[in-house]
Short mmCIF file of C-alpha atoms in Angstrom, two decimals:
data_model
loop_
_atom_site.label_atom_id
_atom_site.label_comp_id
_atom_site.label_asym_id
_atom_site.label_seq_id
_atom_site.Cartn_x
_atom_site.Cartn_y
_atom_site.Cartn_z
CA MET A 1 0.09 0.06 0.14
CA LYS A 2 1.34 3.18 -0.79
CA LYS A 3 2.56 5.96 1.69
CA LYS A 4 0.37 8.72 1.82
CA TYR A 5 0.93 12.32 3.05
CA ASN A 6 -1.09 14.60 4.89
CA PRO A 7 -0.73 18.16 3.90
CA GLU A 8 -0.77 19.65 7.83
CA MET A 9 1.53 17.10 8.94
CA PRO A 10 4.27 16.28 6.62
CA SER A 11 7.22 13.91 6.81
CA ALA A 12 10.05 15.35 8.87
CA GLY A 13 12.71 13.80 6.87
CA TYR A 14 14.31 14.48 3.34
CA SER A 15 17.80 14.78 1.89
CA PRO A 16 19.02 18.21 1.99
CA ALA A 17 21.25 17.84 -1.48
CA ASP A 18 17.62 17.11 -2.90
CA LEU A 19 16.23 20.26 -1.26
CA GLU A 20 19.05 22.10 -2.51
CA ALA A 21 18.40 21.14 -6.06
CA LEU A 22 15.15 21.40 -5.84
CA ARG A 23 15.56 25.15 -4.71
CA ALA A 24 17.90 25.98 -7.32
CA SER A 25 15.37 24.97 -9.93
CA ASN A 26 12.42 26.88 -11.70
CA ILE A 27 10.27 23.78 -11.01
CA THR A 28 9.26 24.54 -7.71
CA PRO A 29 8.66 28.39 -8.38
CA ALA A 30 6.03 27.26 -10.74
CA LEU A 31 4.36 24.83 -8.64
CA ALA A 32 3.87 27.12 -5.80
CA GLU A 33 2.09 29.56 -8.76
CA VAL A 34 -0.34 26.93 -9.06
CA LYS A 35 -3.13 27.91 -6.77
CA MET A 36 -4.89 24.52 -6.93
CA CYS A 37 -1.22 23.38 -5.87
CA ARG A 38 -1.98 24.46 -2.05
CA PHE A 39 1.66 25.60 -1.45
CA ASP A 40 2.28 28.79 0.67
CA SER A 41 5.74 29.27 -1.27
CA ALA A 42 8.25 27.69 -3.36
CA GLU A 43 10.27 26.51 -0.64
CA ASP A 44 6.98 25.00 1.14
CA ALA A 45 6.85 23.06 -2.32
CA SER A 46 10.91 22.48 -2.86
CA ILE A 47 10.46 20.67 1.60
CA PHE A 48 7.30 18.89 0.47
CA PHE A 49 8.93 17.26 -2.74
CA ALA A 50 12.23 16.78 -1.14
CA ARG A 51 10.29 14.90 1.63
CA GLU A 52 8.31 12.49 -1.53
CA LEU A 53 11.97 11.75 -2.80
CA ASP A 54 13.40 10.41 0.20
CA TYR A 55 10.39 8.11 0.77
CA ILE A 56 10.77 6.92 -2.83
CA LYS A 57 14.48 6.18 -2.38
CA SER A 58 13.76 4.63 0.99
CA LYS A 59 11.56 2.17 -0.43
CA SER A 60 13.74 1.16 -3.40
CA TYR A 61 16.59 0.63 -0.83
CA ASP A 62 14.39 -1.69 0.98
CA LYS A 63 12.47 -4.04 -1.98
CA VAL A 64 13.96 -7.47 -2.60
CA TYR A 65 13.59 -9.39 -5.29
CA PRO A 66 13.97 -13.43 -4.32
CA GLU A 67 14.22 -14.50 -7.70
CA PHE A 68 17.65 -13.38 -7.89
CA THR A 69 19.75 -16.42 -6.96
CA ALA A 70 23.34 -14.41 -6.63
CA LEU A 71 22.27 -12.16 -4.48
CA ASN A 72 20.37 -14.51 -2.02
CA HIS A 73 22.54 -17.75 -2.06
CA PHE A 74 26.24 -16.13 -2.75
CA PRO A 75 28.29 -15.49 -0.22
CA ILE A 76 28.54 -10.95 -0.96
CA THR A 77 31.14 -9.07 0.52
CA HIS A 78 31.89 -5.10 0.25
CA GLU A 79 35.79 -5.07 0.83
CA VAL A 80 37.27 -3.48 -1.91
CA PRO A 81 37.06 0.28 -1.90
CA GLU A 82 34.61 2.45 -4.16
CA GLY A 83 37.15 4.34 -5.83
CA ALA A 84 39.32 1.28 -6.94
CA GLU A 85 39.59 0.50 -10.96
CA THR A 86 40.89 -3.07 -10.24
CA VAL A 87 41.12 -5.86 -7.27
CA THR A 88 44.03 -7.97 -7.04
CA TYR A 89 43.09 -11.56 -5.55
CA TYR A 90 44.82 -14.87 -4.83
CA SER A 91 43.63 -18.53 -5.54
CA TYR A 92 44.81 -20.72 -2.71
CA GLU A 93 46.50 -24.05 -3.00
CA LYS A 94 48.09 -25.71 0.33
CA THR A 95 51.07 -27.64 -0.26
CA GLY A 96 53.48 -29.55 1.92
CA MET A 97 53.54 -32.42 4.25
CA ALA A 98 54.56 -33.58 7.75
CA GLU A 99 56.95 -36.66 8.61
CA ILE A 100 57.93 -38.30 11.63
CA ILE A 101 60.46 -36.64 12.77
CA SER A 102 63.69 -37.27 15.49
CA ASN A 103 65.13 -35.18 18.01
CA TYR A 104 67.20 -32.35 17.28
CA ALA A 105 65.87 -32.77 13.34
CA THR A 106 67.02 -29.39 11.35
CA ASP A 107 65.43 -30.33 7.90
CA LEU A 108 61.83 -30.12 9.20
CA PRO A 109 59.33 -30.35 5.95
CA ARG A 110 57.73 -27.29 5.17
CA ALA A 111 54.07 -26.48 4.39
CA ASP A 112 52.71 -23.47 2.57
CA VAL A 113 49.95 -22.18 1.04
CA LYS A 114 50.71 -21.41 -2.74
CA GLY A 115 48.59 -18.56 -4.49
CA GLU A 116 48.09 -17.62 -7.86
CA PRO A 117 47.36 -13.68 -8.18
CA THR A 118 44.16 -12.85 -10.53
CA THR A 119 43.75 -9.41 -11.26
CA ALA A 120 39.44 -8.53 -11.39
CA MET A 121 38.18 -5.20 -12.72
CA VAL A 122 35.30 -2.92 -10.67
CA LYS A 123 33.01 -1.23 -13.05
CA SER A 124 29.75 0.79 -12.39
CA ILE A 125 26.37 -0.26 -13.63
CA GLY A 126 24.37 2.85 -13.89
CA ASN A 127 20.61 3.94 -14.75
CA SER A 128 18.06 6.35 -13.72
CA TYR A 129 14.61 7.17 -13.31
CA GLY A 130 12.60 10.90 -12.74
CA TYR A 131 9.67 12.47 -12.90
CA SER A 132 7.88 15.48 -14.92
CA VAL A 133 6.73 18.55 -13.34
CA GLN A 134 3.11 17.06 -14.22
CA ASP A 135 3.69 14.17 -12.00
CA MET A 136 4.68 16.25 -9.20
CA ARG A 137 1.75 18.60 -9.57
CA ALA A 138 -0.72 15.62 -10.04
CA SER A 139 0.92 14.28 -6.64
CA ARG A 140 0.21 16.99 -4.92
CA LEU A 141 -3.51 17.65 -6.03
CA ALA A 142 -4.17 13.86 -5.86
CA GLY A 143 -3.02 14.10 -1.80
CA LYS A 144 -1.21 11.08 -2.86
CA SER A 145 2.99 10.40 -2.85
CA LEU A 146 4.83 10.17 -6.24
CA ASP A 147 5.04 6.82 -7.75
CA THR A 148 7.88 4.52 -6.56
CA ARG A 149 7.79 1.92 -9.19
CA ARG A 150 10.26 4.30 -10.79
CA SER A 151 13.05 3.51 -8.34
CA GLU A 152 12.22 0.44 -8.39
CA ALA A 153 12.21 -0.43 -11.47
CA ALA A 154 15.70 1.08 -11.60
CA ARG A 155 16.96 -1.04 -8.47
CA TYR A 156 15.47 -3.81 -9.92
CA ALA A 157 17.54 -3.08 -13.30
CA ALA A 158 20.82 -2.84 -11.22
CA ASP A 159 20.29 -5.83 -9.19
CA ARG A 160 19.39 -7.88 -12.58
CA LYS A 161 22.51 -6.78 -13.57
CA THR A 162 24.81 -7.48 -10.83
CA ASN A 163 22.69 -10.72 -10.79
CA GLU A 164 23.94 -11.69 -14.25
CA ILE A 165 27.94 -10.87 -14.00
CA ALA A 166 27.96 -12.89 -10.80
CA PHE A 167 26.77 -16.25 -12.76
CA ALA A 168 28.37 -15.59 -16.94
CA GLY A 169 30.73 -12.82 -15.19
CA ASP A 170 31.55 -10.40 -18.61
CA LYS A 171 34.52 -11.16 -20.52
CA LYS A 172 34.51 -7.77 -22.36
CA HIS A 173 35.08 -5.71 -19.20
CA LYS A 174 37.10 -8.47 -17.67
CA LEU A 175 34.70 -9.27 -14.96
CA MET A 176 34.29 -13.20 -13.56
CA GLY A 177 31.26 -15.00 -13.05
CA MET A 178 30.54 -18.52 -11.35
CA LEU A 179 30.17 -20.17 -15.16
CA SER A 180 33.23 -18.14 -16.96
CA THR A 181 34.56 -20.60 -18.70
CA ASP A 182 37.93 -19.16 -17.19
CA ASN A 183 37.30 -19.35 -14.19
CA ASP A 184 39.11 -22.63 -13.10
CA ILE A 185 36.15 -24.32 -11.40
CA PRO A 186 36.41 -27.82 -12.40
CA LEU A 187 33.59 -29.88 -14.88
CA TYR A 188 32.10 -32.98 -14.38
CA THR A 189 31.10 -35.34 -17.03
CA LEU A 190 28.57 -36.82 -16.03
CA SER A 191 27.03 -40.42 -16.94
CA ALA A 192 25.46 -41.21 -20.27
CA VAL A 193 22.20 -43.47 -20.22
CA ASP A 194 21.51 -44.35 -24.11
CA GLY A 195 23.86 -41.05 -25.27
CA LYS A 196 21.71 -38.71 -22.56
CA THR A 197 22.92 -37.07 -19.82
CA SER A 198 20.02 -34.87 -18.65
CA TRP A 199 18.73 -36.38 -15.13
CA LYS A 200 14.67 -36.41 -16.73
CA ASP A 201 15.93 -39.25 -18.94
CA LYS A 202 17.53 -40.82 -15.55
CA SER A 203 16.09 -42.97 -12.63
CA ALA A 204 16.15 -41.59 -9.63
CA ASN A 205 18.80 -43.72 -8.32
CA GLU A 206 21.30 -42.43 -11.71
CA ILE A 207 20.44 -39.24 -10.21
CA LEU A 208 21.65 -40.56 -6.92
CA ASP A 209 25.25 -41.60 -8.37
CA ASP A 210 25.28 -38.38 -10.50
CA ILE A 211 24.89 -36.15 -7.49
CA ASN A 212 27.21 -39.07 -5.35
CA GLY A 213 29.99 -39.10 -8.37
CA MET A 214 29.82 -35.00 -8.06
CA VAL A 215 30.85 -35.16 -4.56
CA GLY A 216 33.25 -37.91 -4.98
CA TYR A 217 35.13 -36.40 -7.55
CA GLN A 218 35.67 -32.94 -5.52
CA ALA A 219 36.76 -34.92 -2.97
CA GLU A 220 39.34 -36.78 -5.12
CA LEU A 221 40.80 -33.69 -6.48
CA THR A 222 41.01 -31.99 -3.25
CA GLN A 223 41.80 -35.12 -1.19
CA ASP A 224 38.58 -34.53 0.33
CA VAL A 225 39.87 -30.80 2.03
CA GLU A 226 36.81 -29.54 -0.11
CA ARG A 227 33.21 -30.58 1.32
CA ALA A 228 30.89 -28.19 -0.77
CA ASP A 229 27.32 -27.65 1.24
CA THR A 230 25.27 -26.17 -1.50
CA LEU A 231 23.34 -27.81 -4.73
CA ALA A 232 22.08 -25.26 -7.06
CA LEU A 233 19.69 -26.29 -10.15
CA PRO A 234 17.45 -24.87 -12.59
CA PRO A 235 14.06 -25.20 -11.48
CA ALA A 236 12.52 -28.06 -13.92
CA VAL A 237 15.32 -30.08 -12.67
CA PHE A 238 15.07 -28.54 -8.82
CA ILE A 239 10.90 -29.90 -9.24
CA ASP A 240 11.62 -33.14 -10.28
CA ILE A 241 13.74 -34.16 -7.62
CA SER A 242 11.73 -32.97 -5.26
CA THR A 243 8.76 -34.79 -6.52
CA ARG A 244 10.74 -37.83 -7.73
CA GLN A 245 10.17 -40.76 -5.27
CA ILE A 246 13.06 -43.13 -4.98
CA PRO A 247 11.29 -46.79 -5.49
CA GLY A 248 10.41 -48.32 -2.87
CA THR A 249 11.64 -45.54 0.18
CA GLY A 250 8.52 -43.24 0.51
CA PHE A 251 11.34 -40.58 -0.22
CA THR A 252 11.91 -38.20 -3.10
CA VAL A 253 15.55 -37.49 -4.23
CA LYS A 254 15.34 -34.41 -2.40
CA LYS A 255 14.52 -35.38 0.79
CA PHE A 256 16.47 -38.23 0.60
CA LEU A 257 20.10 -36.31 -0.34
CA MET A 258 18.99 -33.71 2.50
CA ASP A 259 18.26 -36.57 5.34
CA ASN A 260 21.30 -38.73 3.96
CA ALA A 261 23.93 -36.79 2.06
CA PRO A 262 26.93 -35.87 4.74
CA TYR A 263 27.93 -32.19 3.92
CA LEU A 264 24.99 -31.09 1.53
CA LYS A 265 23.23 -28.17 3.76
CA GLU A 266 20.91 -26.92 0.98
CA ILE A 267 19.71 -27.54 -2.27
CA VAL A 268 18.53 -24.23 -4.32
CA SER A 269 16.47 -23.92 -7.59
CA ALA A 270 18.90 -21.02 -9.65
CA PRO A 271 16.70 -20.28 -12.45
CA GLU A 272 20.01 -18.80 -13.65
CA LEU A 273 21.29 -22.43 -14.46
CA SER A 274 18.83 -23.10 -17.24
CA GLY A 275 19.72 -24.07 -20.62
CA GLY A 276 17.30 -21.39 -21.91
CA ASN A 277 18.80 -18.74 -19.70
CA ALA A 278 21.53 -17.07 -22.43
CA SER A 279 22.16 -14.11 -19.82
CA THR A 280 23.55 -15.94 -17.29
CA ASN A 281 24.04 -19.85 -18.65
CA PRO A 282 26.92 -19.41 -21.32
CA TYR A 283 26.74 -23.57 -21.57
CA GLY A 284 23.29 -23.15 -23.64
CA VAL A 285 22.11 -26.44 -21.46
CA ASN A 286 20.87 -27.23 -18.21
CA VAL A 287 23.59 -26.71 -15.56
CA ALA A 288 24.11 -28.05 -12.06
CA LEU A 289 26.37 -25.67 -9.73
CA MET A 290 27.49 -27.14 -6.34
CA TYR A 291 29.39 -24.84 -3.91
CA THR A 292 30.49 -24.09 -0.21
CA ASN A 293 28.37 -21.47 0.81
CA SER A 294 31.34 -19.66 2.53
CA VAL A 295 33.06 -15.91 2.16
CA GLU A 296 35.74 -17.78 3.27
CA LYS A 297 35.89 -19.71 -0.45
CA PHE A 298 34.78 -17.15 -2.79
CA SER A 299 32.33 -14.34 -2.87
CA LEU A 300 30.31 -11.47 -5.20
CA GLU A 301 32.12 -8.39 -4.52
CA ILE A 302 30.30 -5.40 -4.87
CA PRO A 303 32.64 -2.30 -3.59
CA MET A 304 29.65 0.25 -3.66
CA ALA A 305 25.89 -1.01 -3.21
CA PHE A 306 23.08 0.57 -5.33
CA TYR A 307 23.21 4.21 -4.55
CA GLN A 308 20.92 7.25 -5.58
CA TYR A 309 22.33 10.50 -6.38
CA PRO A 310 20.57 13.98 -5.11
CA LEU A 311 18.28 14.75 -7.58
CA GLN A 312 19.07 16.73 -10.96
CA ASN A 313 16.73 19.35 -12.75
CA ARG A 314 16.43 18.72 -16.45
CA ASN A 315 14.19 20.63 -18.53
CA LEU A 316 10.31 20.05 -16.90
CA GLU A 317 11.63 17.25 -14.95
CA VAL A 318 13.82 16.17 -12.31
CA ILE A 319 16.11 12.91 -12.60
CA VAL A 320 17.71 11.34 -9.88
CA PRO A 321 20.89 9.25 -11.29
CA CYS A 322 21.56 5.88 -9.72
CA GLU A 323 24.70 4.18 -9.59
CA GLU A 324 26.24 0.35 -8.06
CA ARG A 325 29.96 -0.71 -8.69
CA VAL A 326 30.65 -4.22 -9.08
CA ALA A 327 34.05 -6.79 -9.36
CA GLY A 328 32.04 -9.79 -10.13
CA ILE A 329 32.73 -12.95 -8.58
CA ILE A 330 36.24 -13.05 -6.23
CA MET A 331 36.99 -16.97 -6.01
CA TYR A 332 39.58 -18.05 -4.03
CA TYR A 333 39.43 -21.56 -4.01
CA PRO A 334 38.14 -22.78 -7.31
CA LEU A 335 38.47 -26.17 -5.81
CA SER A 336 35.23 -25.73 -3.73
CA ALA A 337 32.84 -25.26 -6.34
CA LEU A 338 32.12 -27.69 -9.03
CA ILE A 339 30.08 -26.77 -12.59
CA ALA A 340 28.32 -30.14 -14.16
CA VAL A 341 26.71 -29.75 -17.75
CA GLY A 342 24.00 -31.40 -19.28
CA VAL A 343 21.56 -32.08 -15.84
#
């Protein structure tokens, strides 16, 4: 429900920067001259619309869009300064071993961590929204707040782009995603039944064999150091394993996994992994993504969260520029994740 403003009891909060921009424009003096708008002065009009914009900005910050898997199920960090143009991080691999030693030994085996540096770019995502003089005039006459859907659309667009980068990256701007072909996350080869690897063409037990194979492959690659706790699947595949029963058990595949898989904590539906979602899935077929949901392993780095600048006057409207800065996926331990193509 939209918030309504009582002209007699206006909201107390507003952005001083927005207020100054309105004062410097010719918009509010013109509105103040319209008798039906019931403004005592241009100053009164400026304060009123500054409060309106403050409410709109707050509302768009509060809006949550649960369909963006990366923003809801990936670790998110804000460690890089907003002004940074690049960020260098290291992908780590533990090396060395320990041995039984004698007293006074001086040739102790050395354990270490080998790091490979990677430099990622930090890029800005931008858009804007605005209101015309007529929008502001109609809002005042009707006694209603300005339409918040424009600011929410700007927030949605920024979140959508960030989510796309988190999955597919942006090769042109050197941003890494979880499914980028050069991110060093290993690929698991699914077993084929009659030449098909898709789970809809397999039995429940064959699906379990694939998942066990993925877990075993990661354990083999890392000597059981990495143990993924989250499995993300395309919606159709997620629904299938959520309803497909294992014969003779009364358990669905998903229920059986959640009750019995030793390390798996969560199985989530991710539309971004569907084969037809070209903006987030570069493989063109359904993909399963298994990963450890920990900021110690990887993160979606957002140096500057969605920010709305003070309004700008442009002809017969006010414009609110919006910006977000993104560095993409920072992958510290690539072997903590696994990709299976063709589920």
